[in-house]
Amino acid sequence: MTVSRKQTGPVLGCIADDFTGATDLANMLVRGGMRTVQTIGVPGTPDAADADAVVVALKSRTMDAADAVAQALAALAWLRAQGCRQFFFKYCSTFDSTDAGNIGPVTDALLDALNELPGSDFTIACPAFPENGRTVYHGHLFVGDVLLNESGMQNHPLTPMTDPNLVRVLQRQTHSKVGLVRYEAVTKGPAAARAALDALRAERVRIAIADAACDADLYALGEACADLALVTGGSGVALGLPANFRRAGLLAQAEQAGRLPGVDGPAVVLAGSASRATNAQVAAWRVDKPSFRIDPLALARGEALVEQAVAFAHGHFNGAQPQPVLIYATTTPEEVQAVQHELGVAQAGQLVEQALATVARELRTLGVRKFVVAGGETSGAVVQALGVQSLRIGAQIDPGVPATVSTDDTPIALALKSGNFGTVDFFSKALKHLDGVVS
Ligand code: ADP
């Protein structure tokens, strides 16, 4: 980065393959002092956001690779028109993908599209997020103490991860040569990491999985990537990016990067994730708080569960002692499998997502202004149903999950959680945070 004056408008343009992933990245950038706005899909307007970073949230993780590529390229074109000078492709810290994509195909297409920019011959792929237990060592992704394929991710409804070796996983998705930035280099700091990147480039590696086991590794990698046109990874690797822009004189001091406007009104929790952490959070909530279960098989039989869920929630927040409720489809991997067997994977997912999205829309009509949502795909469906177009990103609730407020005329406060994120009491904690967002 050679320009050394503060520019107005965003400098970092990010493309995320799902909604909660986008929020997680935006959270990281706010913590680094960048004022950040997240847009839901590619905005229809040409306006530059009043922010240092913009994250375009797609819902492309599990769509056909060709469609995911088309959406990523549309997002890139919009971000370039805003004046962004570096780009980031964000995917899940558990590398959620299949052999058909979409991490490899989208990365290739973005590099191709940026090919006239310096630093566009090469990028890294680093899903490490040590704060959340995701580390990469010699190309192998760990979730906590276990390898990816023993972490529960092998049972994911849409992107089962059965191979922990990311060099192998990514190489199956791309014709580009995939390499490895080894831990031994990363841990020595930015200069050694940069030398490792240059060595890989010389070997004609185009995408390199990068090892990282702690935040210091991510800061080193971030600094080593300052001159790349494109960086790819989980939100962790974005830790080191704000400092690059600050060093280049492209950021104003932003102590209050996460300040949010006030929102007041009733709240609800919606859970459509079947991940291990969400299962624990649902169980913890249900010990002493009201909840309503959405059973996909009953939905498929045409039972009026959506109407019942809305009435249940309304009864509670409208009662003498207003109380938020949980509406959930969350269940064990065995039961998800049984449902998928009966309905088909895509149809089961869609049915649940649409049911929760409709519940959200109806509840907003009834006055609900605060939504805690568990599940990446589920969050995507909910914000779409609510017609939310962009979010200003606020303070962190748990690693990877900030409070947010929509930028509409009638602002809505949202906490959007990727399935495996958050402590066991996340739902209550998130509601308290959103209650803090009061005008
Ligand atoms: P995560 O962030 O945990 O991956 P997502 O919302 O992205 O959560 O994905 C979970 C998928 O599983 C969604 O498509 C959701 O509709 C589906 N799902 C949730 N509960 C059930 C269930 N009980 N039976 C079948 N599918 C389910």
Coordinates of C-alpha atoms and ligand atoms in Angstrom, one line a residue:
M1 CA 0.0 0.0 0.0
T2 CA 1.7 3.1 -1.1
V3 CA -0.8 5.9 -0.9
S4 CA -0.5 7.7 2.4
R5 CA -3.5 10.0 2.9
K6 CA -6.9 9.3 4.5
Q7 CA -9.4 8.6 1.8
T8 CA -13.1 8.9 2.4
G9 CA -15.1 5.8 1.8
P10 CA -14.1 2.2 2.4
V11 CA -10.5 0.9 1.9
L12 CA -11.1 -2.8 2.5
G13 CA -13.8 -4.6 0.5
C14 CA -14.9 -8.0 1.8
I15 CA -17.0 -10.7 0.4
A16 CA -18.4 -13.3 2.8
D17 CA -20.0 -16.6 1.7
D18 CA -22.7 -16.5 4.4
F19 CA -24.4 -14.0 6.7
T20 CA -23.0 -14.9 10.1
G21 CA -19.5 -15.3 8.6
A22 CA -19.9 -11.7 7.3
T23 CA -20.9 -10.5 10.8
D24 CA -18.0 -12.4 12.4
L25 CA -15.5 -10.7 10.0
A26 CA -17.1 -7.3 10.5
N27 CA -16.8 -7.8 14.3
M28 CA -13.1 -8.4 13.9
L29 CA -12.6 -5.3 11.8
V30 CA -14.5 -3.1 14.3
R31 CA -12.3 -4.5 17.0
G32 CA -9.3 -3.4 14.9
G33 CA -10.8 0.1 14.8
M34 CA -12.4 0.1 11.4
R35 CA -15.9 1.5 11.1
T36 CA -17.7 -1.3 9.4
V37 CA -20.9 -1.8 7.5
Q38 CA -22.2 -5.2 6.4
T39 CA -24.5 -5.3 3.4
I40 CA -27.0 -8.1 2.8
G41 CA -26.2 -9.2 -0.8
V42 CA -24.8 -6.8 -3.4
P43 CA -26.4 -3.4 -2.9
G44 CA -28.6 -2.1 -5.7
T45 CA -27.4 1.4 -5.2
P46 CA -24.0 2.8 -6.2
D47 CA -23.6 4.7 -2.8
A48 CA -20.4 4.3 -0.9
A49 CA -21.0 3.4 2.7
D50 CA -19.8 5.7 5.4
A51 CA -17.3 3.2 6.7
D52 CA -13.7 2.1 6.5
A53 CA -14.6 -1.4 5.6
V54 CA -17.6 -2.9 3.9
V55 CA -18.5 -6.6 4.1
V56 CA -20.9 -7.8 1.4
A57 CA -22.7 -10.8 2.8
L58 CA -23.6 -13.4 0.3
K59 CA -25.5 -16.7 0.9
S60 CA -23.3 -18.6 -1.5
R61 CA -21.6 -21.2 0.7
T62 CA -23.7 -24.1 -0.5
M63 CA -25.0 -23.0 -3.9
D64 CA -23.6 -24.2 -7.3
A65 CA -20.0 -23.1 -7.8
A66 CA -20.9 -21.2 -11.0
D67 CA -23.6 -19.2 -9.1
A68 CA -21.3 -18.6 -6.2
V69 CA -18.6 -17.3 -8.5
A70 CA -21.1 -15.0 -10.3
Q71 CA -22.3 -13.5 -7.0
A72 CA -18.7 -13.0 -5.8
L73 CA -17.7 -11.2 -9.0
A74 CA -20.8 -8.9 -8.7
A75 CA -19.8 -8.1 -5.2
L76 CA -16.2 -7.5 -6.2
A77 CA -17.3 -5.1 -9.0
W78 CA -19.4 -3.1 -6.5
L79 CA -16.7 -2.9 -3.9
R80 CA -14.2 -1.8 -6.5
A81 CA -16.6 1.0 -7.5
Q82 CA -16.5 2.1 -3.9
G83 CA -12.8 2.7 -4.1
C84 CA -11.7 -0.3 -2.0
R85 CA -8.0 -1.1 -2.5
Q86 CA -7.7 -4.5 -1.0
F87 CA -10.2 -7.4 -1.0
F88 CA -11.0 -10.2 1.4
F89 CA -12.9 -13.4 0.7
K90 CA -14.3 -14.8 4.0
Y91 CA -15.5 -18.3 4.5
C92 CA -16.1 -20.4 7.6
S93 CA -13.3 -21.1 10.1
T94 CA -14.2 -24.8 9.7
F95 CA -13.5 -24.5 5.9
D96 CA -17.1 -25.5 5.1
S97 CA -17.1 -26.6 1.5
T98 CA -17.4 -29.7 -0.7
D99 CA -15.2 -31.1 -3.5
A100 CA -17.3 -29.1 -5.9
G101 CA -16.4 -25.8 -4.2
N102 CA -17.0 -23.1 -3.3
I103 CA -13.8 -21.9 -1.7
G104 CA -11.5 -22.9 -4.6
P105 CA -13.6 -21.7 -7.5
V106 CA -14.5 -18.3 -5.9
T107 CA -10.8 -17.6 -5.0
D108 CA -9.7 -18.4 -8.5
A109 CA -12.4 -16.2 -10.0
L110 CA -11.5 -13.3 -7.7
L111 CA -7.8 -13.5 -8.5
D112 CA -8.6 -13.7 -12.2
A113 CA -10.8 -10.6 -12.0
L114 CA -8.2 -8.6 -10.0
N115 CA -5.4 -9.6 -12.4
E116 CA -4.4 -6.1 -13.4
L117 CA -3.7 -5.1 -9.8
P118 CA -0.3 -5.7 -8.2
G119 CA -0.2 -8.6 -5.8
S120 CA -3.0 -10.5 -7.6
D121 CA -0.9 -13.6 -8.7
F122 CA -1.1 -15.2 -5.3
T123 CA -3.2 -15.4 -2.1
I124 CA -3.4 -17.3 1.1
A125 CA -6.2 -19.4 2.5
C126 CA -6.3 -19.3 6.3
P127 CA -9.4 -20.4 8.3
A128 CA -7.5 -20.2 11.7
F129 CA -9.4 -18.5 14.5
P130 CA -7.6 -19.4 17.7
E131 CA -9.9 -17.4 19.9
N132 CA -12.6 -19.8 18.8
G133 CA -10.4 -22.9 19.0
R134 CA -9.7 -23.2 15.2
T135 CA -6.0 -23.6 14.6
V136 CA -4.1 -24.8 11.5
Y137 CA -0.9 -26.8 11.9
H138 CA 1.0 -28.3 9.0
G139 CA -2.1 -27.8 6.9
H140 CA -4.4 -29.6 9.3
L141 CA -7.4 -27.9 10.8
F142 CA -8.1 -28.4 14.5
V143 CA -11.3 -27.5 16.2
G144 CA -10.3 -27.3 19.9
D145 CA -8.2 -30.4 20.6
V146 CA -9.5 -32.6 17.7
L147 CA -9.1 -32.6 14.0
L148 CA -11.8 -31.1 11.8
N149 CA -13.2 -34.5 10.8
E150 CA -13.7 -35.5 14.5
S151 CA -15.2 -32.2 15.6
G152 CA -18.9 -32.8 14.7
M153 CA -18.3 -31.1 11.3
Q154 CA -18.2 -34.5 9.7
N155 CA -22.0 -34.6 10.4
H156 CA -22.8 -31.1 9.1
P157 CA -26.2 -31.2 7.2
L158 CA -24.9 -29.4 4.1
T159 CA -21.0 -29.4 4.1
P160 CA -19.8 -32.5 5.9
M161 CA -16.0 -32.1 6.5
T162 CA -14.4 -35.5 6.5
D163 CA -10.7 -34.6 5.6
P164 CA -8.7 -32.4 8.0
N165 CA -5.9 -31.8 5.6
L166 CA -6.8 -28.5 4.0
V167 CA -4.1 -28.5 1.3
R168 CA -5.8 -31.7 0.1
V169 CA -9.3 -30.4 0.6
L170 CA -8.6 -27.2 -1.4
Q171 CA -6.6 -28.9 -4.1
R172 CA -9.7 -31.0 -4.9
Q173 CA -11.6 -27.7 -5.6
T174 CA -9.1 -25.9 -7.9
H175 CA -6.8 -26.3 -10.8
S176 CA -4.5 -23.7 -9.3
K177 CA -1.5 -25.1 -7.5
V178 CA -2.1 -25.2 -3.7
G179 CA 0.7 -24.9 -1.2
L180 CA 1.4 -24.5 2.5
V181 CA 2.7 -21.5 4.5
R182 CA 4.4 -23.5 7.2
Y183 CA 4.0 -22.8 10.9
E184 CA 7.8 -22.6 11.3
A185 CA 7.9 -19.5 9.1
V186 CA 4.7 -17.8 10.4
T187 CA 5.7 -18.1 14.0
K188 CA 9.0 -16.2 13.3
G189 CA 7.0 -13.0 12.5
P190 CA 5.9 -10.9 9.5
A191 CA 9.3 -10.8 7.7
A192 CA 9.7 -14.6 7.7
A193 CA 6.0 -15.1 6.8
R194 CA 6.5 -12.7 3.8
A195 CA 9.6 -14.6 2.7
A196 CA 7.6 -17.9 2.9
L197 CA 4.9 -16.3 0.7
D198 CA 7.5 -15.2 -1.8
A199 CA 9.1 -18.7 -1.9
L200 CA 5.7 -20.2 -2.6
R201 CA 5.1 -17.7 -5.4
A202 CA 8.4 -18.7 -6.9
E203 CA 7.2 -22.3 -7.0
R204 CA 4.1 -21.1 -8.9
V205 CA 1.8 -21.8 -6.0
R206 CA -1.3 -19.6 -6.5
I207 CA -3.2 -20.3 -3.2
A208 CA -1.4 -21.3 0.0
I209 CA -3.1 -22.7 3.1
A210 CA -1.5 -20.8 6.0
D211 CA -0.7 -22.3 9.4
A212 CA -1.6 -20.3 12.4
A213 CA -2.0 -21.4 16.0
C214 CA -2.3 -18.1 18.0
D215 CA -3.3 -14.5 17.4
A216 CA 0.4 -13.5 17.1
D217 CA 0.6 -15.8 14.0
L218 CA -2.4 -14.1 12.5
Y219 CA -1.0 -10.6 13.1
A220 CA 2.2 -11.8 11.4
L221 CA 0.3 -13.2 8.4
G222 CA -1.9 -10.1 8.2
E223 CA 1.2 -7.9 8.0
A224 CA 2.8 -10.2 5.4
C225 CA -0.3 -9.9 3.3
A226 CA -0.4 -6.1 3.2
D227 CA 0.5 -6.0 -0.5
L228 CA -1.8 -8.8 -1.7
A229 CA -4.8 -7.7 -3.8
L230 CA -6.8 -10.5 -2.2
V231 CA -6.7 -12.3 1.2
T232 CA -8.9 -15.3 1.9
G233 CA -9.8 -17.0 5.1
G234 CA -11.8 -17.0 8.3
S235 CA -12.2 -13.8 10.2
G236 CA -9.1 -14.5 12.3
V237 CA -6.7 -13.5 9.6
A238 CA -8.4 -10.2 9.3
L239 CA -7.0 -9.4 12.8
G240 CA -3.8 -8.1 11.2
L241 CA -5.3 -6.1 8.3
P242 CA -6.5 -2.9 10.1
A243 CA -2.9 -2.2 11.2
N244 CA -1.8 -2.3 7.6
F245 CA -4.3 0.5 6.6
R246 CA -3.4 2.5 9.7
R247 CA 0.3 2.3 8.9
A248 CA -0.4 3.4 5.4
G249 CA -2.3 6.5 6.7
L250 CA -5.6 5.3 5.3
L251 CA -7.6 5.1 8.5
A252 CA -8.8 7.9 10.8
Q253 CA -8.4 7.1 14.5
A254 CA -11.7 5.4 15.3
E255 CA -12.0 4.7 19.1
Q256 CA -15.7 4.4 18.7
A257 CA -15.8 2.2 15.6
G258 CA -18.5 0.1 17.2
R259 CA -21.0 2.7 18.3
L260 CA -24.6 1.8 17.4
P261 CA -27.9 3.8 17.3
G262 CA -30.5 2.9 19.8
V263 CA -33.3 0.3 19.4
D264 CA -36.2 -0.4 21.7
G265 CA -38.9 -3.2 21.6
P266 CA -39.6 -6.9 22.4
A267 CA -37.1 -9.7 21.5
V268 CA -37.1 -13.3 20.3
V269 CA -34.5 -16.1 19.8
L270 CA -34.6 -18.2 16.6
A271 CA -32.4 -21.3 16.3
G272 CA -32.2 -23.2 13.0
S273 CA -28.7 -24.6 13.5
A274 CA -28.1 -28.3 14.3
S275 CA -24.5 -27.7 15.4
R276 CA -23.2 -29.0 18.6
A277 CA -22.8 -25.6 20.3
T278 CA -26.4 -24.6 19.3
N279 CA -27.7 -27.9 20.7
A280 CA -26.0 -27.0 24.0
Q281 CA -27.4 -23.4 24.0
V282 CA -30.9 -24.6 23.2
A283 CA -30.7 -27.2 26.1
A284 CA -29.4 -24.5 28.5
W285 CA -32.2 -22.1 27.6
R286 CA -34.9 -24.7 27.9
V287 CA -34.0 -25.5 31.5
D288 CA -36.0 -22.6 32.8
K289 CA -37.2 -20.4 29.8
P290 CA -40.1 -20.7 27.4
S291 CA -39.4 -22.4 24.0
F292 CA -41.3 -23.7 21.0
R293 CA -40.1 -26.5 18.7
I294 CA -40.4 -26.5 15.0
D295 CA -40.5 -30.1 13.8
P296 CA -39.7 -30.3 10.0
L297 CA -41.7 -33.5 9.6
A298 CA -44.8 -31.8 11.1
L299 CA -44.1 -28.8 8.8
A300 CA -44.0 -31.1 5.8
R301 CA -47.3 -32.6 6.8
G302 CA -48.7 -29.1 6.6
E303 CA -49.2 -28.5 10.3
A304 CA -49.6 -24.8 11.2
L305 CA -46.4 -24.6 13.3
V306 CA -45.5 -21.1 12.1
E307 CA -48.8 -19.6 13.2
Q308 CA -48.5 -21.5 16.5
A309 CA -44.9 -20.3 17.1
V310 CA -45.9 -16.7 16.4
A311 CA -48.9 -16.9 18.8
F312 CA -46.6 -18.5 21.4
A313 CA -44.0 -15.7 21.2
H314 CA -46.7 -13.0 21.1
G315 CA -48.4 -14.4 24.2
H316 CA -45.1 -14.2 26.1
F317 CA -43.9 -10.7 25.1
N318 CA -47.4 -9.3 25.3
G319 CA -48.2 -10.8 28.7
A320 CA -48.2 -9.3 32.1
Q321 CA -44.5 -10.3 32.5
P322 CA -43.0 -9.8 29.1
Q323 CA -40.5 -12.5 28.3
P324 CA -38.5 -13.5 25.2
V325 CA -39.0 -17.0 23.9
L326 CA -36.9 -19.4 21.9
I327 CA -38.3 -20.9 18.7
Y328 CA -36.0 -23.7 17.5
A329 CA -35.6 -26.5 15.0
T330 CA -32.3 -27.5 16.5
T331 CA -32.0 -31.3 17.1
T332 CA -29.4 -34.1 17.3
P333 CA -27.4 -35.2 14.2
E334 CA -29.2 -38.5 14.2
E335 CA -32.6 -36.8 14.0
V336 CA -31.4 -34.4 11.3
Q337 CA -30.3 -37.4 9.3
A338 CA -33.6 -39.1 9.7
V339 CA -35.4 -35.9 8.6
Q340 CA -33.1 -35.5 5.6
H341 CA -33.7 -39.1 4.7
E342 CA -37.4 -38.6 4.6
L343 CA -37.5 -35.1 3.0
G344 CA -34.2 -34.7 1.2
V345 CA -31.3 -32.6 2.4
A346 CA -32.1 -29.4 0.5
Q347 CA -35.8 -29.6 1.1
A348 CA -35.4 -30.2 4.9
G349 CA -33.1 -27.3 5.2
Q350 CA -35.3 -25.0 3.1
L351 CA -38.4 -25.9 5.0
V352 CA -36.8 -25.1 8.4
E353 CA -35.2 -21.9 7.1
Q354 CA -38.4 -20.6 5.5
A355 CA -40.5 -21.4 8.6
L356 CA -38.1 -19.5 10.9
A357 CA -37.9 -16.6 8.4
T358 CA -41.7 -16.4 8.2
V359 CA -41.9 -16.4 12.0
A360 CA -39.4 -13.5 12.1
R361 CA -41.4 -11.5 9.6
E362 CA -44.7 -12.0 11.4
L363 CA -43.2 -11.1 14.7
R364 CA -41.7 -7.9 13.4
T365 CA -45.2 -7.0 12.2
L366 CA -46.3 -7.6 15.8
G367 CA -43.6 -5.2 17.1
V368 CA -40.6 -7.4 17.8
R369 CA -37.4 -5.3 17.2
K370 CA -34.6 -7.6 18.6
F371 CA -33.7 -10.9 17.1
V372 CA -31.1 -13.4 18.2
V373 CA -30.6 -16.0 15.4
A374 CA -28.5 -19.2 15.5
G375 CA -27.3 -20.7 12.3
G376 CA -25.5 -19.2 9.3
E377 CA -28.1 -20.2 6.6
T378 CA -30.9 -19.6 9.0
S379 CA -29.6 -16.0 9.7
G380 CA -29.4 -15.4 6.0
A381 CA -33.0 -16.5 5.5
V382 CA -34.2 -14.4 8.5
V383 CA -32.5 -11.1 7.5
Q384 CA -33.8 -11.6 3.9
A385 CA -37.3 -12.1 5.2
L386 CA -37.0 -9.0 7.4
G387 CA -35.9 -7.0 4.4
V388 CA -32.7 -5.8 6.1
Q389 CA -30.3 -4.4 3.6
S390 CA -27.4 -3.4 5.7
L391 CA -26.1 -3.5 9.2
R392 CA -23.9 -1.3 11.3
I393 CA -21.6 -3.4 13.4
G394 CA -21.3 -2.9 17.1
A395 CA -19.6 -4.4 20.2
Q396 CA -18.7 -8.1 20.5
I397 CA -21.1 -10.4 22.4
D398 CA -18.9 -13.5 22.1
P399 CA -15.9 -14.1 19.8
G400 CA -17.2 -13.8 16.2
V401 CA -20.6 -12.4 17.1
P402 CA -21.2 -8.7 17.5
A403 CA -24.4 -6.8 18.3
T404 CA -25.7 -5.1 15.1
V405 CA -28.4 -2.6 14.1
S406 CA -30.0 -2.4 10.7
T407 CA -29.6 0.9 8.8
D408 CA -33.3 1.1 7.9
D409 CA -35.8 3.8 8.9
T410 CA -37.2 1.3 11.5
P411 CA -33.9 -0.1 12.9
I412 CA -33.8 -3.7 14.2
A413 CA -31.2 -5.0 16.6
L414 CA -29.8 -8.4 15.6
A415 CA -27.3 -10.9 16.9
L416 CA -26.5 -13.4 14.2
K417 CA -24.6 -16.5 15.3
S418 CA -22.9 -19.1 13.2
G419 CA -23.9 -22.5 14.5
N420 CA -20.8 -23.5 16.5
F421 CA -20.2 -20.1 18.0
G422 CA -21.0 -18.8 21.5
T423 CA -20.9 -19.9 25.1
V424 CA -23.6 -22.2 26.4
D425 CA -25.5 -19.1 27.8
F426 CA -25.2 -17.3 24.5
F427 CA -28.9 -16.6 24.0
S428 CA -29.4 -14.8 27.4
K429 CA -26.1 -13.0 27.0
A430 CA -27.0 -11.8 23.5
L431 CA -30.5 -10.6 24.7
K432 CA -28.8 -8.5 27.4
H433 CA -26.5 -7.0 24.8
L434 CA -29.4 -6.1 22.5
D435 CA -31.2 -4.7 25.5
G436 CA -28.3 -2.4 26.0
V437 CA -28.9 -1.0 22.5
V438 CA -31.7 1.3 23.8
S439 CA -32.4 4.8 22.5
Ligands
ADP1 P1 -24.9 -23.8 11.1 O1 -24.5 -22.4 11.2 O2 -24.9 -24.6 12.3 O3 -24.3 -24.5 9.9 P2 -27.2 -23.3 9.4 O4 -28.4 -22.6 9.7 O5 -26.2 -22.7 8.5 O6 -26.5 -23.7 10.8 O7 -27.4 -24.7 8.7 C1 -28.2 -25.7 9.4 C2 -29.1 -26.3 8.3 O8 -29.8 -27.4 9.0 C3 -30.2 -25.4 7.9 O9 -30.4 -25.5 6.5 C4 -31.4 -25.8 8.7 O10 -32.6 -25.5 8.0 C5 -31.2 -27.3 8.8 N1 -31.9 -27.9 9.9 C6 -32.0 -27.3 11.1 N2 -32.7 -28.1 12.0 C7 -33.1 -29.2 11.2 C8 -33.8 -30.3 11.5 N3 -34.4 -30.5 12.7 N4 -34.0 -31.2 10.5 C9 -33.4 -31.1 9.3 N5 -32.7 -30.0 9.0 C10 -32.5 -29.0 9.9

